[in-house]
Amino acid sequence: MGKDSGIGVLDKSVMILHVVAGQPCNLGELCDATGLPRATAHRLAVGLEVHQLVARDESGRWIPGPTLGRLAANARDIVREAGLMVLPRLQETTGESVQLYRREGAERVCIAAAEPPTGLRDTVPEGSRLPMSAGSAAKVLAAWADPDTVRTLLADAVYTERSLVEIRRRGWAQSVAERTAGVASISAPVRDANGAVVAAVSISGPIDRLGRRPGEKWAADVIAAADAISARLTSSARN
């Protein structure tokens, strides 16, 4: 929301989309959140409504419109595609639930998953949104986030700046009963062709199976899976 393209009407419209995506807003709330004059906010919101980029709920508040969903559905998610090619092998190797997460603000979203066919498991359906405050995937995504984001996340997190430094050093993170009682997990970073961390690949399951130091058992396999996804992203960027 803080970026400036130099095209005023575009920047203001995008700012409105960001605010509406965060929570439903009436005109007054939209003005408070954006700092725009009422006439400007109303004119731009109505214009976005014409193109169905925003819509109104039953209370008349602006919410994300159907065009945003259609655009997202049509967009090719190469990170997810790469993950779906690798996660099944990791699931077979470990016998546990595996996931691929992407950070969106103060949440992480499961964009791909593979589950064992039977037995006790830690099921995380695709599309699930989990907080960035705890869990091995949250730690990985926080460890390679920009400094301003890290400062914001640390306010509510179980991890510390010192622990993130250690995660960056060793290249993986683990958690035991942080997000859910009885569940352990381990995660490693996925990088794009430029080396930026764009996702975290994870395995999760009962502490009774993974143990209280799951990294000792599965770090090498999780890192190998993350590297395999990263290699596919690099290959896609070259083609």
C-alpha positions as protocol buffer text, in pm:
chain_id: "A"
residue {
  index: 1
  type: MET
  ca { x: 0 y: 0 z: 0 }
}
residue {
  index: 2
  type: GLY
  ca { x: 294 y: 232 z: 47 }
}
residue {
  index: 3
  type: LYS
  ca { x: 424 y: 208 z: -310 }
}
residue {
  index: 4
  type: ASP
  ca { x: 388 y: 505 z: -543 }
}
residue {
  index: 5
  type: SER
  ca { x: 373 y: 447 z: -917 }
}
residue {
  index: 6
  type: GLY
  ca { x: 340 y: 818 z: -992 }
}
residue {
  index: 7
  type: ILE
  ca { x: -10 y: 761 z: -1131 }
}
residue {
  index: 8
  type: GLY
  ca { x: -229 y: 911 z: -861 }
}
residue {
  index: 9
  type: VAL
  ca { x: -566 y: 761 z: -953 }
}
residue {
  index: 10
  type: LEU
  ca { x: -412 y: 416 z: -991 }
}
residue {
  index: 11
  type: ASP
  ca { x: -231 y: 430 z: -658 }
}
residue {
  index: 12
  type: LYS
  ca { x: -546 y: 548 z: -480 }
}
residue {
  index: 13
  type: SER
  ca { x: -756 y: 274 z: -641 }
}
residue {
  index: 14
  type: VAL
  ca { x: -505 y: 7 z: -543 }
}
residue {
  index: 15
  type: MET
  ca { x: -500 y: 145 z: -190 }
}
residue {
  index: 16
  type: ILE
  ca { x: -878 y: 104 z: -175 }
}
residue {
  index: 17
  type: LEU
  ca { x: -849 y: -256 z: -298 }
}
residue {
  index: 18
  type: HIS
  ca { x: -595 y: -334 z: -24 }
}
residue {
  index: 19
  type: VAL
  ca { x: -818 y: -186 z: 246 }
}
residue {
  index: 20
  type: VAL
  ca { x: -1131 y: -364 z: 124 }
}
residue {
  index: 21
  type: ALA
  ca { x: -941 y: -692 z: 101 }
}
residue {
  index: 22
  type: GLY
  ca { x: -855 y: -657 z: 470 }
}
residue {
  index: 23
  type: GLN
  ca { x: -1210 y: -605 z: 593 }
}
residue {
  index: 24
  type: PRO
  ca { x: -1551 y: -481 z: 471 }
}
residue {
  index: 25
  type: CYS
  ca { x: -1570 y: -100 z: 477 }
}
residue {
  index: 26
  type: ASN
  ca { x: -1839 y: 163 z: 456 }
}
residue {
  index: 27
  type: LEU
  ca { x: -1748 y: 502 z: 314 }
}
residue {
  index: 28
  type: GLY
  ca { x: -1643 y: 651 z: 646 }
}
residue {
  index: 29
  type: GLU
  ca { x: -1423 y: 354 z: 732 }
}
residue {
  index: 30
  type: LEU
  ca { x: -1271 y: 363 z: 384 }
}
residue {
  index: 31
  type: CYS
  ca { x: -1183 y: 731 z: 426 }
}
residue {
  index: 32
  type: ASP
  ca { x: -1032 y: 669 z: 769 }
}
residue {
  index: 33
  type: ALA
  ca { x: -818 y: 382 z: 640 }
}
residue {
  index: 34
  type: THR
  ca { x: -697 y: 551 z: 323 }
}
residue {
  index: 35
  type: GLY
  ca { x: -691 y: 916 z: 424 }
}
residue {
  index: 36
  type: LEU
  ca { x: -879 y: 1004 z: 104 }
}
residue {
  index: 37
  type: PRO
  ca { x: -1147 y: 1274 z: 92 }
}
residue {
  index: 38
  type: ARG
  ca { x: -1501 y: 1136 z: 96 }
}
residue {
  index: 39
  type: ALA
  ca { x: -1577 y: 1245 z: -259 }
}
residue {
  index: 40
  type: THR
  ca { x: -1259 y: 1087 z: -395 }
}
residue {
  index: 41
  type: ALA
  ca { x: -1300 y: 762 z: -203 }
}
residue {
  index: 42
  type: HIS
  ca { x: -1663 y: 732 z: -312 }
}
residue {
  index: 43
  type: ARG
  ca { x: -1588 y: 808 z: -677 }
}
residue {
  index: 44
  type: LEU
  ca { x: -1305 y: 554 z: -698 }
}
residue {
  index: 45
  type: ALA
  ca { x: -1491 y: 283 z: -505 }
}
residue {
  index: 46
  type: VAL
  ca { x: -1796 y: 319 z: -729 }
}
residue {
  index: 47
  type: GLY
  ca { x: -1569 y: 300 z: -1034 }
}
residue {
  index: 48
  type: LEU
  ca { x: -1410 y: -18 z: -902 }
}
residue {
  index: 49
  type: GLU
  ca { x: -1759 y: -151 z: -835 }
}
residue {
  index: 50
  type: VAL
  ca { x: -1856 y: -97 z: -1199 }
}
residue {
  index: 51
  type: HIS
  ca { x: -1571 y: -329 z: -1301 }
}
residue {
  index: 52
  type: GLN
  ca { x: -1667 y: -573 z: -1021 }
}
residue {
  index: 53
  type: LEU
  ca { x: -1330 y: -530 z: -855 }
}
residue {
  index: 54
  type: VAL
  ca { x: -1526 y: -444 z: -541 }
}
residue {
  index: 55
  type: ALA
  ca { x: -1885 y: -529 z: -450 }
}
residue {
  index: 56
  type: ARG
  ca { x: -2119 y: -459 z: -159 }
}
residue {
  index: 57
  type: ASP
  ca { x: -2237 y: -693 z: 112 }
}
residue {
  index: 58
  type: GLU
  ca { x: -2584 y: -703 z: 260 }
}
residue {
  index: 59
  type: SER
  ca { x: -2497 y: -406 z: 484 }
}
residue {
  index: 60
  type: GLY
  ca { x: -2380 y: -195 z: 192 }
}
residue {
  index: 61
  type: ARG
  ca { x: -2014 y: -219 z: 284 }
}
residue {
  index: 62
  type: TRP
  ca { x: -1754 y: -263 z: 12 }
}
residue {
  index: 63
  type: ILE
  ca { x: -1593 y: -606 z: -15 }
}
residue {
  index: 64
  type: PRO
  ca { x: -1367 y: -771 z: -277 }
}
residue {
  index: 65
  type: GLY
  ca { x: -1557 y: -820 z: -602 }
}
residue {
  index: 66
  type: PRO
  ca { x: -1591 y: -1128 z: -823 }
}
residue {
  index: 67
  type: THR
  ca { x: -1348 y: -1001 z: -1085 }
}
residue {
  index: 68
  type: LEU
  ca { x: -1063 y: -1034 z: -835 }
}
residue {
  index: 69
  type: GLY
  ca { x: -1150 y: -1398 z: -781 }
}
residue {
  index: 70
  type: ARG
  ca { x: -1169 y: -1467 z: -1153 }
}
residue {
  index: 71
  type: LEU
  ca { x: -834 y: -1301 z: -1213 }
}
residue {
  index: 72
  type: ALA
  ca { x: -676 y: -1503 z: -932 }
}
residue {
  index: 73
  type: ALA
  ca { x: -825 y: -1827 z: -1064 }
}
residue {
  index: 74
  type: ASN
  ca { x: -690 y: -1760 z: -1412 }
}
residue {
  index: 75
  type: ALA
  ca { x: -343 y: -1667 z: -1293 }
}
residue {
  index: 76
  type: ARG
  ca { x: -88 y: -1947 z: -1318 }
}
residue {
  index: 77
  type: ASP
  ca { x: 59 y: -2023 z: -978 }
}
residue {
  index: 78
  type: ILE
  ca { x: 396 y: -2168 z: -1071 }
}
residue {
  index: 79
  type: VAL
  ca { x: 498 y: -2209 z: -705 }
}
residue {
  index: 80
  type: ARG
  ca { x: 195 y: -2428 z: -637 }
}
residue {
  index: 81
  type: GLU
  ca { x: 248 y: -2620 z: -961 }
}
residue {
  index: 82
  type: ALA
  ca { x: 608 y: -2691 z: -869 }
}
residue {
  index: 83
  type: GLY
  ca { x: 503 y: -2796 z: -520 }
}
residue {
  index: 84
  type: LEU
  ca { x: 245 y: -3042 z: -647 }
}
residue {
  index: 85
  type: MET
  ca { x: 518 y: -3217 z: -845 }
}
residue {
  index: 86
  type: VAL
  ca { x: 736 y: -3266 z: -536 }
}
residue {
  index: 87
  type: LEU
  ca { x: 509 y: -3298 z: -231 }
}
residue {
  index: 88
  type: PRO
  ca { x: 378 y: -3651 z: -304 }
}
residue {
  index: 89
  type: ARG
  ca { x: 730 y: -3792 z: -296 }
}
residue {
  index: 90
  type: LEU
  ca { x: 802 y: -3620 z: 36 }
}
residue {
  index: 91
  type: GLN
  ca { x: 476 y: -3755 z: 175 }
}
residue {
  index: 92
  type: GLU
  ca { x: 565 y: -4110 z: 71 }
}
residue {
  index: 93
  type: THR
  ca { x: 913 y: -4079 z: 216 }
}
residue {
  index: 94
  type: THR
  ca { x: 804 y: -3945 z: 555 }
}
residue {
  index: 95
  type: GLY
  ca { x: 458 y: -4100 z: 584 }
}
residue {
  index: 96
  type: GLU
  ca { x: 336 y: -3767 z: 727 }
}
residue {
  index: 97
  type: SER
  ca { x: 122 y: -3478 z: 609 }
}
residue {
  index: 98
  type: VAL
  ca { x: 310 y: -3232 z: 390 }
}
residue {
  index: 99
  type: GLN
  ca { x: 225 y: -2874 z: 297 }
}
residue {
  index: 100
  type: LEU
  ca { x: 346 y: -2577 z: 98 }
}
residue {
  index: 101
  type: TYR
  ca { x: 285 y: -2235 z: 255 }
}
residue {
  index: 102
  type: ARG
  ca { x: 304 y: -1881 z: 125 }
}
residue {
  index: 103
  type: ARG
  ca { x: 298 y: -1573 z: 348 }
}
residue {
  index: 104
  type: GLU
  ca { x: 21 y: -1318 z: 296 }
}
residue {
  index: 105
  type: GLY
  ca { x: 58 y: -1038 z: 548 }
}
residue {
  index: 106
  type: ALA
  ca { x: 30 y: -1173 z: 901 }
}
residue {
  index: 107
  type: GLU
  ca { x: -99 y: -1509 z: 778 }
}
residue {
  index: 108
  type: ARG
  ca { x: 42 y: -1807 z: 594 }
}
residue {
  index: 109
  type: VAL
  ca { x: -172 y: -1980 z: 337 }
}
residue {
  index: 110
  type: CYS
  ca { x: -151 y: -2349 z: 250 }
}
residue {
  index: 111
  type: ILE
  ca { x: -128 y: -2348 z: -131 }
}
residue {
  index: 112
  type: ALA
  ca { x: -62 y: -2722 z: -175 }
}
residue {
  index: 113
  type: ALA
  ca { x: -79 y: -3032 z: 42 }
}
residue {
  index: 114
  type: ALA
  ca { x: -47 y: -3410 z: 34 }
}
residue {
  index: 115
  type: GLU
  ca { x: -189 y: -3637 z: 302 }
}
residue {
  index: 116
  type: PRO
  ca { x: -125 y: -3999 z: 404 }
}
residue {
  index: 117
  type: PRO
  ca { x: -418 y: -4221 z: 305 }
}
residue {
  index: 118
  type: THR
  ca { x: -481 y: -4356 z: 654 }
}
residue {
  index: 119
  type: GLY
  ca { x: -386 y: -4315 z: 1016 }
}
residue {
  index: 120
  type: LEU
  ca { x: -352 y: -4025 z: 1258 }
}
residue {
  index: 121
  type: ARG
  ca { x: -241 y: -3713 z: 1071 }
}
residue {
  index: 122
  type: ASP
  ca { x: -224 y: -3335 z: 1088 }
}
residue {
  index: 123
  type: THR
  ca { x: -455 y: -3241 z: 803 }
}
residue {
  index: 124
  type: VAL
  ca { x: -420 y: -2886 z: 666 }
}
residue {
  index: 125
  type: PRO
  ca { x: -655 y: -2837 z: 369 }
}
residue {
  index: 126
  type: GLU
  ca { x: -543 y: -2626 z: 76 }
}
residue {
  index: 127
  type: GLY
  ca { x: -656 y: -2269 z: 124 }
}
residue {
  index: 128
  type: SER
  ca { x: -623 y: -2285 z: 503 }
}
residue {
  index: 129
  type: ARG
  ca { x: -500 y: -1962 z: 661 }
}
residue {
  index: 130
  type: LEU
  ca { x: -285 y: -1994 z: 970 }
}
residue {
  index: 131
  type: PRO
  ca { x: -122 y: -1724 z: 1182 }
}
residue {
  index: 132
  type: MET
  ca { x: 240 y: -1623 z: 1137 }
}
residue {
  index: 133
  type: SER
  ca { x: 288 y: -1623 z: 1513 }
}
residue {
  index: 134
  type: ALA
  ca { x: 385 y: -1989 z: 1556 }
}
residue {
  index: 135
  type: GLY
  ca { x: 482 y: -2305 z: 1370 }
}
residue {
  index: 136
  type: SER
  ca { x: 788 y: -2407 z: 1172 }
}
residue {
  index: 137
  type: ALA
  ca { x: 657 y: -2271 z: 839 }
}
residue {
  index: 138
  type: ALA
  ca { x: 581 y: -1936 z: 1002 }
}
residue {
  index: 139
  type: LYS
  ca { x: 937 y: -1922 z: 1135 }
}
residue {
  index: 140
  type: VAL
  ca { x: 1087 y: -1996 z: 794 }
}
residue {
  index: 141
  type: LEU
  ca { x: 874 y: -1736 z: 619 }
}
residue {
  index: 142
  type: ALA
  ca { x: 953 y: -1481 z: 891 }
}
residue {
  index: 143
  type: ALA
  ca { x: 1325 y: -1558 z: 887 }
}
residue {
  index: 144
  type: TRP
  ca { x: 1358 y: -1438 z: 528 }
}
residue {
  index: 145
  type: ALA
  ca { x: 1102 y: -1156 z: 540 }
}
residue {
  index: 146
  type: ASP
  ca { x: 1203 y: -792 z: 514 }
}
residue {
  index: 147
  type: PRO
  ca { x: 1308 y: -620 z: 842 }
}
residue {
  index: 148
  type: ASP
  ca { x: 990 y: -411 z: 875 }
}
residue {
  index: 149
  type: THR
  ca { x: 773 y: -721 z: 838 }
}
residue {
  index: 150
  type: VAL
  ca { x: 984 y: -912 z: 1088 }
}
residue {
  index: 151
  type: ARG
  ca { x: 945 y: -637 z: 1349 }
}
residue {
  index: 152
  type: THR
  ca { x: 568 y: -648 z: 1304 }
}
residue {
  index: 153
  type: LEU
  ca { x: 548 y: -1027 z: 1326 }
}
residue {
  index: 154
  type: LEU
  ca { x: 769 y: -1049 z: 1635 }
}
residue {
  index: 155
  type: ALA
  ca { x: 514 y: -850 z: 1836 }
}
residue {
  index: 156
  type: ASP
  ca { x: 281 y: -1153 z: 1856 }
}
residue {
  index: 157
  type: ALA
  ca { x: 520 y: -1440 z: 1784 }
}
residue {
  index: 158
  type: VAL
  ca { x: 651 y: -1724 z: 1999 }
}
residue {
  index: 159
  type: TYR
  ca { x: 985 y: -1698 z: 1815 }
}
residue {
  index: 160
  type: THR
  ca { x: 1249 y: -1429 z: 1857 }
}
residue {
  index: 161
  type: GLU
  ca { x: 1493 y: -1244 z: 1633 }
}
residue {
  index: 162
  type: ARG
  ca { x: 1769 y: -1461 z: 1774 }
}
residue {
  index: 163
  type: SER
  ca { x: 1586 y: -1780 z: 1676 }
}
residue {
  index: 164
  type: LEU
  ca { x: 1529 y: -1645 z: 1324 }
}
residue {
  index: 165
  type: VAL
  ca { x: 1903 y: -1582 z: 1289 }
}
residue {
  index: 166
  type: GLU
  ca { x: 1965 y: -1947 z: 1380 }
}
residue {
  index: 167
  type: ILE
  ca { x: 1703 y: -2063 z: 1127 }
}
residue {
  index: 168
  type: ARG
  ca { x: 1873 y: -1864 z: 853 }
}
residue {
  index: 169
  type: ARG
  ca { x: 2206 y: -2018 z: 951 }
}
residue {
  index: 170
  type: ARG
  ca { x: 2097 y: -2382 z: 944 }
}
residue {
  index: 171
  type: GLY
  ca { x: 1834 y: -2352 z: 670 }
}
residue {
  index: 172
  type: TRP
  ca { x: 1531 y: -2508 z: 842 }
}
residue {
  index: 173
  type: ALA
  ca { x: 1294 y: -2466 z: 1137 }
}
residue {
  index: 174
  type: GLN
  ca { x: 1104 y: -2697 z: 1365 }
}
residue {
  index: 175
  type: SER
  ca { x: 817 y: -2661 z: 1609 }
}
residue {
  index: 176
  type: VAL
  ca { x: 669 y: -2880 z: 1881 }
}
residue {
  index: 177
  type: ALA
  ca { x: 314 y: -2814 z: 2004 }
}
residue {
  index: 178
  type: GLU
  ca { x: 335 y: -2447 z: 1905 }
}
residue {
  index: 179
  type: ARG
  ca { x: 32 y: -2422 z: 1678 }
}
residue {
  index: 180
  type: THR
  ca { x: -160 y: -2732 z: 1791 }
}
residue {
  index: 181
  type: ALA
  ca { x: -112 y: -2946 z: 2099 }
}
residue {
  index: 182
  type: GLY
  ca { x: 41 y: -3283 z: 2016 }
}
residue {
  index: 183
  type: VAL
  ca { x: 167 y: -3178 z: 1672 }
}
residue {
  index: 184
  type: ALA
  ca { x: 527 y: -3128 z: 1558 }
}
residue {
  index: 185
  type: SER
  ca { x: 655 y: -2996 z: 1227 }
}
residue {
  index: 186
  type: ILE
  ca { x: 965 y: -2908 z: 1030 }
}
residue {
  index: 187
  type: SER
  ca { x: 996 y: -2664 z: 738 }
}
residue {
  index: 188
  type: ALA
  ca { x: 1251 y: -2536 z: 487 }
}
residue {
  index: 189
  type: PRO
  ca { x: 1252 y: -2237 z: 250 }
}
residue {
  index: 190
  type: VAL
  ca { x: 1162 y: -2248 z: -120 }
}
residue {
  index: 191
  type: ARG
  ca { x: 1343 y: -1992 z: -337 }
}
residue {
  index: 192
  type: ASP
  ca { x: 1259 y: -1845 z: -675 }
}
residue {
  index: 193
  type: ALA
  ca { x: 1503 y: -1799 z: -963 }
}
residue {
  index: 194
  type: ASN
  ca { x: 1640 y: -1483 z: -798 }
}
residue {
  index: 195
  type: GLY
  ca { x: 1705 y: -1655 z: -467 }
}
residue {
  index: 196
  type: ALA
  ca { x: 1417 y: -1489 z: -282 }
}
residue {
  index: 197
  type: VAL
  ca { x: 1222 y: -1708 z: -38 }
}
residue {
  index: 198
  type: VAL
  ca { x: 870 y: -1739 z: -178 }
}
residue {
  index: 199
  type: ALA
  ca { x: 730 y: -2033 z: 19 }
}
residue {
  index: 200
  type: ALA
  ca { x: 799 y: -2290 z: 289 }
}
residue {
  index: 201
  type: VAL
  ca { x: 762 y: -2664 z: 250 }
}
residue {
  index: 202
  type: SER
  ca { x: 663 y: -2854 z: 565 }
}
residue {
  index: 203
  type: ILE
  ca { x: 589 y: -3191 z: 712 }
}
residue {
  index: 204
  type: SER
  ca { x: 369 y: -3218 z: 1019 }
}
residue {
  index: 205
  type: GLY
  ca { x: 236 y: -3498 z: 1234 }
}
residue {
  index: 206
  type: PRO
  ca { x: 194 y: -3632 z: 1587 }
}
residue {
  index: 207
  type: ILE
  ca { x: 477 y: -3568 z: 1829 }
}
residue {
  index: 208
  type: ASP
  ca { x: 468 y: -3939 z: 1914 }
}
residue {
  index: 209
  type: ARG
  ca { x: 599 y: -4012 z: 1562 }
}
residue {
  index: 210
  type: LEU
  ca { x: 805 y: -3704 z: 1477 }
}
residue {
  index: 211
  type: GLY
  ca { x: 953 y: -3666 z: 1824 }
}
residue {
  index: 212
  type: ARG
  ca { x: 1047 y: -3350 z: 2005 }
}
residue {
  index: 213
  type: ARG
  ca { x: 1339 y: -3287 z: 1770 }
}
residue {
  index: 214
  type: PRO
  ca { x: 1182 y: -3356 z: 1431 }
}
residue {
  index: 215
  type: GLY
  ca { x: 1464 y: -3177 z: 1253 }
}
residue {
  index: 216
  type: GLU
  ca { x: 1709 y: -3449 z: 1354 }
}
residue {
  index: 217
  type: LYS
  ca { x: 1497 y: -3703 z: 1171 }
}
residue {
  index: 218
  type: TRP
  ca { x: 1364 y: -3521 z: 865 }
}
residue {
  index: 219
  type: ALA
  ca { x: 1563 y: -3201 z: 803 }
}
residue {
  index: 220
  type: ALA
  ca { x: 1759 y: -3345 z: 511 }
}
residue {
  index: 221
  type: ASP
  ca { x: 1445 y: -3472 z: 336 }
}
residue {
  index: 222
  type: VAL
  ca { x: 1252 y: -3147 z: 382 }
}
residue {
  index: 223
  type: ILE
  ca { x: 1546 y: -2941 z: 257 }
}
residue {
  index: 224
  type: ALA
  ca { x: 1581 y: -3173 z: -44 }
}
residue {
  index: 225
  type: ALA
  ca { x: 1211 y: -3125 z: -126 }
}
residue {
  index: 226
  type: ALA
  ca { x: 1241 y: -2748 z: -90 }
}
residue {
  index: 227
  type: ASP
  ca { x: 1547 y: -2749 z: -317 }
}
residue {
  index: 228
  type: ALA
  ca { x: 1360 y: -2960 z: -574 }
}
residue {
  index: 229
  type: ILE
  ca { x: 1074 y: -2710 z: -583 }
}
residue {
  index: 230
  type: SER
  ca { x: 1325 y: -2423 z: -609 }
}
residue {
  index: 231
  type: ALA
  ca { x: 1495 y: -2597 z: -902 }
}
residue {
  index: 232
  type: ARG
  ca { x: 1164 y: -2625 z: -1083 }
}
residue {
  index: 233
  type: LEU
  ca { x: 1099 y: -2255 z: -1030 }
}
residue {
  index: 234
  type: THR
  ca { x: 1441 y: -2170 z: -1169 }
}
residue {
  index: 235
  type: SER
  ca { x: 1381 y: -2394 z: -1468 }
}
residue {
  index: 236
  type: SER
  ca { x: 1042 y: -2232 z: -1534 }
}
residue {
  index: 237
  type: ALA
  ca { x: 1196 y: -1886 z: -1524 }
}
residue {
  index: 238
  type: ARG
  ca { x: 1451 y: -1985 z: -1790 }
}
residue {
  index: 239
  type: ASN
  ca { x: 1189 y: -2129 z: -2026 }
}
